[in-house]
């Protein structure tokens, strides 16, 4: 059925005639109806639908009733039907071509079709499921006859249509899928058909019928617009149709299941039977699409578009091909809040009650078994570092020296040792161990715990895989199947057994294999219990994604009983306390902030990576403290070594301290030759202030707006970022604030002939006024690139002008290098060198100790002398031998790894790429910076340069999902700062840019 043919003029005439309305029309797409958007003079918008007269009036009436019903229950989530002048919701119109048509008007819903909305996140599909659950619940209370009993898209007819259409489909990928899906439906879906509740359903939650709007702040809002395919069918078929479209929605199939059905069952709980029916029915719906398209292609072979429109389905099938369709049933059950497998007797009960033979021939107890923690926080690197021979020797030695026979690797442990590409999936890595590992000598015999039959005898020969593997099928207490899996075996078992061989409990089935034949691990048995094979063949997963931890733990519970282990608690790692956040909020001061809407629990650092409690690896893009990389082995070793020798204060001579001070001062131009060591940037700036005030005998300081110099009382006075921020009390009278030399948004911008000098003059004005005041002028403090100010690079001539003027008035010039020092800015080692000046005092912190609390003040002999007025400078921890050793190691790494040069090349590359992106994305107003100290400024309008914090925060949160940790700064919090460890790899820079490029195209970042 085609939409009626009419012009816009004709449509306007119909509107005037029937509704007494006039306005502007915009043509909208429509398969069955001719649709227009009507913009009224009042600004209000409606949708005007001209419907083919062949559409039965009764079905149109049901549509109207359903929409009114949904509106009365759900409010504005669906359009509201509007009446014509005679009070009718459906009017009959006459067209100029002589035909008649039905006319309908309804309220306008904001948003764009889900198909055009980006990003397609799991949260979005959860919301879609949630909405459709609401719709299903509401429609189920409307008793109407089936408006479209003969619709080809009717769920009742789906399996028949697929079966009948099979012969039309030639493509082997599609055909194979249809055959498999039909088999699955016959086995799991059809038997349930008669048991399921039925009601009116919308039956078409496709990505053009769901509108999305918002999404910049808070989740996007959804509405549903088309009710032309409603039928009376199984209520849960609404979930199946929703799922079928979500599967085509560019997220991975199991994520689509979890998200949509999780959302759906929140608003329309699905019974166990319904949950089981949904998956085969969703496959049938996909099948109907394939068959309908095949019919159309047969009718119009020249229409290339028809083939193209099959592309998303082909892509999905390629994904599904790699998965087992049967697993979908367990996934659906689980997503709906049921146990993934429906068993008569739970696996736990069987393991508890059924007699067994201990798999290692003897029970494992603390007398003969050592625990071998391999989780994130344990010293995995100790046990599994070096090559496999070293690992094996280390573990065997530990077993023997503690007079044990075995070592036990734990169940449900989050491990980082699975590094082969097969363990990477989407953006996650499989880290959750689903079995128990028994480490022991190669050759140790392994016995069957129950009578059973081999179902797989296979060599999973890839690196880090199971190696030779056996799987046995047994019967549980009620006669249902359960399975046990044995991995990393001696290859002799591959000769010994064939699938189908039956054995008795206590039969020796294999021996522990030796490396490298066992998947190249230290010799051990991986033992796993499996409730259902879910269609997997020989490679049943032994390690799961952290996001699927609970699903897989249900399928494979802890097999400790089969080893004769009496205590389950002994075999599982101590889990992280779940209420960390609440405890932290309770016990720590409330003004400690946490990053991200959902805070991360980070347990390890490694170079540029931070690893959380689930083993997820994030690229750290903001921590300039970990200058040479998190936990750099050289720095860790220097610290360990010196800590084991001596740590004391500076009241004794120590070569490490003097060597470090000499080395550090050697990195500065003359006359900066004297060094004081401290523990934090705040201490360094506090000392710098005292030095300046002692030397000048004056108090007053000029500071740059939005600057931050530390958390002590006097540094808060020097930090407009704090004293002008929430809870601040403004600047005291001895502090004058000069504007940020910001050429993007400040008073002097990029078109000014010399903005640097102009901003420098501002500093001098404030210095002059201070010099004339009671406090006098002690100096001027400025970060070498403004960090909290939003990564603002000082314009040329700024410090030159300011320093000359301040010095003329008797003040000192302090460069705060706490953020940017030690080669980060690339072109030079220190940030102030970019400006061609030599400060009187330089303060250092953050990167200086790579995370160890170390800081320094470097100044001239003359200033240091003025400070040495008899009062001792004592700092308990400043300059201790461990800190000095760490400081020296950091300098070694910067030199040896040529990190300054890397910062320059990589920084230039990133800036270039980001400049290209900012040209393409008007919301990205400016990108700037030097070396690996960069910023991206987000705006609401590129001409007015109005800051937009929400866009910056949105991009930060989206980049977190992609595995990159960024954060915002600047007075309006609209600047994303990038100041990563300098060891940032080129490959990650590339990945960062590619992800950023995609995110900048997402709908919430587009300017309206
Ligand atoms: C520019 C600048 N100076 C000084 C400090 C204070 O350093 P700390 O936190 O080590 O006391 C900071 C800290 O963020 C800073 O960014």
Coordinates of N, CA and C in Angstrom, one line a residue, residues 718-805:
X718 N 46.8 33.3 47.7 CA 47.4 33.6 46.4 C 46.7 32.9 45.2
X719 N 45.7 32.1 45.5 CA 45.0 31.3 44.5 C 43.6 31.7 44.2
X720 N 43.4 32.6 43.2 CA 42.0 33.1 42.9 C 41.1 31.9 42.5
X721 N 41.7 30.8 42.0 CA 40.9 29.6 41.7 C 40.1 29.1 42.9
X722 N 40.8 29.3 44.1 CA 40.2 28.9 45.4 C 39.4 30.0 46.0
X723 N 40.2 31.2 46.2 CA 39.5 32.2 47.1 C 38.4 32.9 46.4
X724 N 38.3 32.8 45.0 CA 37.1 33.3 44.3 C 36.1 32.2 44.0
X725 N 36.4 31.0 44.4 CA 35.6 29.9 44.0 C 34.6 29.6 45.2
X726 N 33.8 28.5 45.1 CA 32.9 28.1 46.1 C 33.6 28.1 47.5
X727 N 33.0 28.7 48.5 CA 33.5 28.7 49.9 C 34.7 29.7 50.1
X728 N 35.1 30.4 49.0 CA 36.2 31.3 49.1 C 35.8 32.7 49.6
X729 N 36.7 33.4 50.2 CA 36.4 34.8 50.7 C 37.0 35.9 50.0
X730 N 37.5 35.6 48.7 CA 38.1 36.7 47.9 C 39.5 36.9 48.3
X731 N 40.2 37.8 47.6 CA 41.6 38.1 47.8 C 41.8 39.0 49.0
X732 N 42.8 38.8 49.8 CA 43.2 39.8 50.9 C 43.8 41.0 50.3
X733 N 44.0 42.1 51.1 CA 44.5 43.3 50.5 C 45.9 43.3 50.0
X734 N 46.7 42.2 50.4 CA 48.1 42.1 50.0 C 48.2 41.4 48.7
X735 N 47.1 40.9 48.1 CA 47.1 40.2 46.9 C 46.3 40.9 45.8
X736 N 47.0 41.2 44.6 CA 46.3 41.8 43.5 C 46.2 40.8 42.4
X737 N 45.0 40.8 41.7 CA 44.8 39.7 40.7 C 44.8 40.4 39.3
X738 N 45.7 39.9 38.5 CA 45.8 40.4 37.1 C 45.1 39.4 36.2
X739 N 44.4 39.8 35.1 CA 43.7 38.9 34.3 C 44.5 37.8 33.6
X740 N 43.9 36.7 33.3 CA 44.6 35.6 32.6 C 45.0 36.2 31.2
X741 N 46.2 35.9 30.8 CA 46.6 36.4 29.4 C 45.9 35.4 28.4
X742 N 44.6 35.4 28.3 CA 43.9 34.5 27.5 C 43.5 35.1 26.2
X743 N 44.2 34.7 25.1 CA 43.9 35.4 23.8 C 42.7 34.8 23.1
X744 N 42.0 33.8 23.7 CA 40.8 33.2 23.1 C 39.6 33.9 23.6
X745 N 39.6 34.2 24.9 CA 38.3 34.8 25.5 C 38.6 36.1 26.3
X746 N 39.9 36.4 26.5 CA 40.2 37.6 27.4 C 40.0 38.9 26.6
X747 N 40.5 40.0 27.3 CA 40.3 41.3 26.7 C 41.1 41.5 25.4
X748 N 42.4 41.0 25.5 CA 43.2 41.1 24.3 C 43.3 39.7 23.6
X749 N 42.8 39.7 22.4 CA 42.7 38.4 21.7 C 43.7 38.2 20.6
X750 N 43.5 37.1 19.8 CA 44.5 36.8 18.8 C 44.7 37.9 17.8
X751 N 43.7 38.8 17.6 CA 43.9 39.8 16.6 C 44.7 41.0 17.1
X752 N 44.9 41.1 18.4 CA 45.7 42.2 19.0 C 47.1 42.1 18.5
X753 N 47.8 43.2 18.2 CA 49.2 43.1 17.6 C 50.2 42.5 18.6
X754 N 50.0 42.7 19.9 CA 51.0 42.2 20.9 C 50.2 41.9 22.2
X755 N 49.4 40.9 22.2 CA 48.6 40.7 23.4 C 49.5 40.4 24.6
X756 N 50.6 39.7 24.4 CA 51.5 39.3 25.5 C 51.9 40.6 26.3
X757 N 52.4 41.6 25.6 CA 52.9 42.8 26.2 C 51.7 43.5 26.9
X758 N 50.6 43.5 26.2 CA 49.4 44.2 26.8 C 49.0 43.6 28.1
X759 N 49.0 42.2 28.1 CA 48.7 41.6 29.4 C 49.8 41.8 30.4
X760 N 51.0 41.9 29.9 CA 52.2 42.1 30.8 C 52.0 43.5 31.5
X761 N 51.6 44.4 30.7 CA 51.4 45.8 31.3 C 50.4 45.8 32.4
X762 N 49.4 44.9 32.3 CA 48.4 44.8 33.4 C 49.0 44.3 34.7
X763 N 50.0 43.4 34.6 CA 50.7 42.9 35.7 C 51.4 44.1 36.4
X764 N 52.0 44.9 35.5 CA 52.8 46.1 36.0 C 51.9 47.1 36.8
X765 N 50.7 47.3 36.2 CA 49.8 48.2 36.9 C 49.5 47.7 38.3
X766 N 49.2 46.4 38.4 CA 48.9 45.9 39.8 C 50.1 46.0 40.7
X767 N 51.3 45.7 40.1 CA 52.5 45.7 40.9 C 52.8 47.1 41.4
X768 N 52.5 48.1 40.5 CA 52.7 49.5 40.9 C 51.8 49.9 42.1
X769 N 50.5 49.5 41.9 CA 49.6 49.8 43.0 C 50.0 49.2 44.3
X770 N 50.5 47.9 44.2 CA 50.9 47.3 45.5 C 52.2 48.0 46.1
X771 N 53.1 48.4 45.2 CA 54.3 49.0 45.6 C 54.0 50.3 46.4
X772 N 52.9 50.9 45.9 CA 52.6 52.2 46.6 C 51.8 51.9 47.9
X773 N 51.3 50.7 48.1 CA 50.4 50.4 49.2 C 51.3 50.1 50.5
X774 N 50.6 49.9 51.6 CA 51.2 49.6 52.8 C 52.0 48.3 52.8
X775 N 51.5 47.3 52.1 CA 52.1 46.0 52.1 C 53.4 46.0 51.3
X776 N 53.5 46.9 50.4 CA 54.7 46.9 49.5 C 54.6 45.8 48.5
X777 N 55.6 45.6 47.6 CA 55.6 44.6 46.6 C 56.7 43.6 46.8
X778 N 56.2 42.3 47.1 CA 57.2 41.2 47.2 C 57.4 40.6 45.9
X779 N 56.4 40.4 45.1 CA 56.7 39.8 43.8 C 55.4 39.4 43.0
X780 N 55.7 38.6 42.0 CA 54.6 38.2 41.0 C 54.8 36.6 40.8
X781 N 53.7 35.9 41.0 CA 53.8 34.5 40.8 C 52.9 34.1 39.7
X782 N 53.5 33.2 38.8 CA 52.7 32.8 37.6 C 53.1 31.4 37.2
X783 N 52.1 30.6 36.9 CA 52.3 29.2 36.3 C 52.9 29.4 34.9
X784 N 53.8 28.5 34.5 CA 54.4 28.7 33.2 C 53.4 28.4 32.0
X785 N 52.5 27.5 32.3 CA 51.3 27.4 31.4 C 50.1 27.4 32.4
X786 N 49.0 28.1 32.2 CA 48.0 28.2 33.2 C 47.2 26.9 33.2
X787 N 47.3 26.1 34.3 CA 46.6 24.8 34.3 C 45.1 24.9 34.7
X788 N 44.9 25.4 36.0 CA 43.5 25.5 36.4 C 42.7 26.5 35.5
X789 N 43.5 27.5 34.9 CA 42.9 28.5 34.1 C 42.4 27.9 32.8
X790 N 42.8 26.6 32.5 CA 42.3 26.0 31.3 C 43.4 25.7 30.2
X791 N 44.6 25.3 30.7 CA 45.7 25.0 29.8 C 46.0 26.2 28.8
X792 N 46.1 27.4 29.4 CA 46.4 28.5 28.6 C 47.9 28.8 28.4
X793 N 48.3 28.8 27.2 CA 49.7 29.1 26.9 C 50.0 30.6 27.0
X794 N 51.0 31.0 27.7 CA 51.3 32.4 27.8 C 51.6 33.0 26.5
X795 N 51.0 34.1 26.1 CA 51.4 34.7 24.8 C 52.8 35.3 24.8
X796 N 53.5 35.3 23.7 CA 54.8 35.8 23.6 C 54.9 37.2 24.3
X797 N 56.0 37.4 24.9 CA 56.4 38.7 25.5 C 55.7 38.9 26.9
X798 N 54.8 38.0 27.3 CA 54.1 38.2 28.5 C 55.0 38.3 29.7
X799 N 55.7 37.2 30.0 CA 56.6 37.2 31.2 C 57.7 38.2 31.0
X800 N 58.2 38.4 29.8 CA 59.3 39.3 29.6 C 58.9 40.7 30.1
X801 N 57.7 41.1 29.6 CA 57.2 42.5 30.0 C 56.9 42.5 31.5
X802 N 56.2 41.5 32.0 CA 55.8 41.5 33.4 C 57.0 41.5 34.3
X803 N 58.0 40.6 34.0 CA 59.2 40.4 34.9 C 60.0 41.7 34.9
X804 N 60.1 42.4 33.7 CA 60.9 43.6 33.7 C 60.3 44.7 34.6
X805 N 58.9 44.8 34.4 CA 58.2 45.8 35.2 C 58.3 45.5 36.7

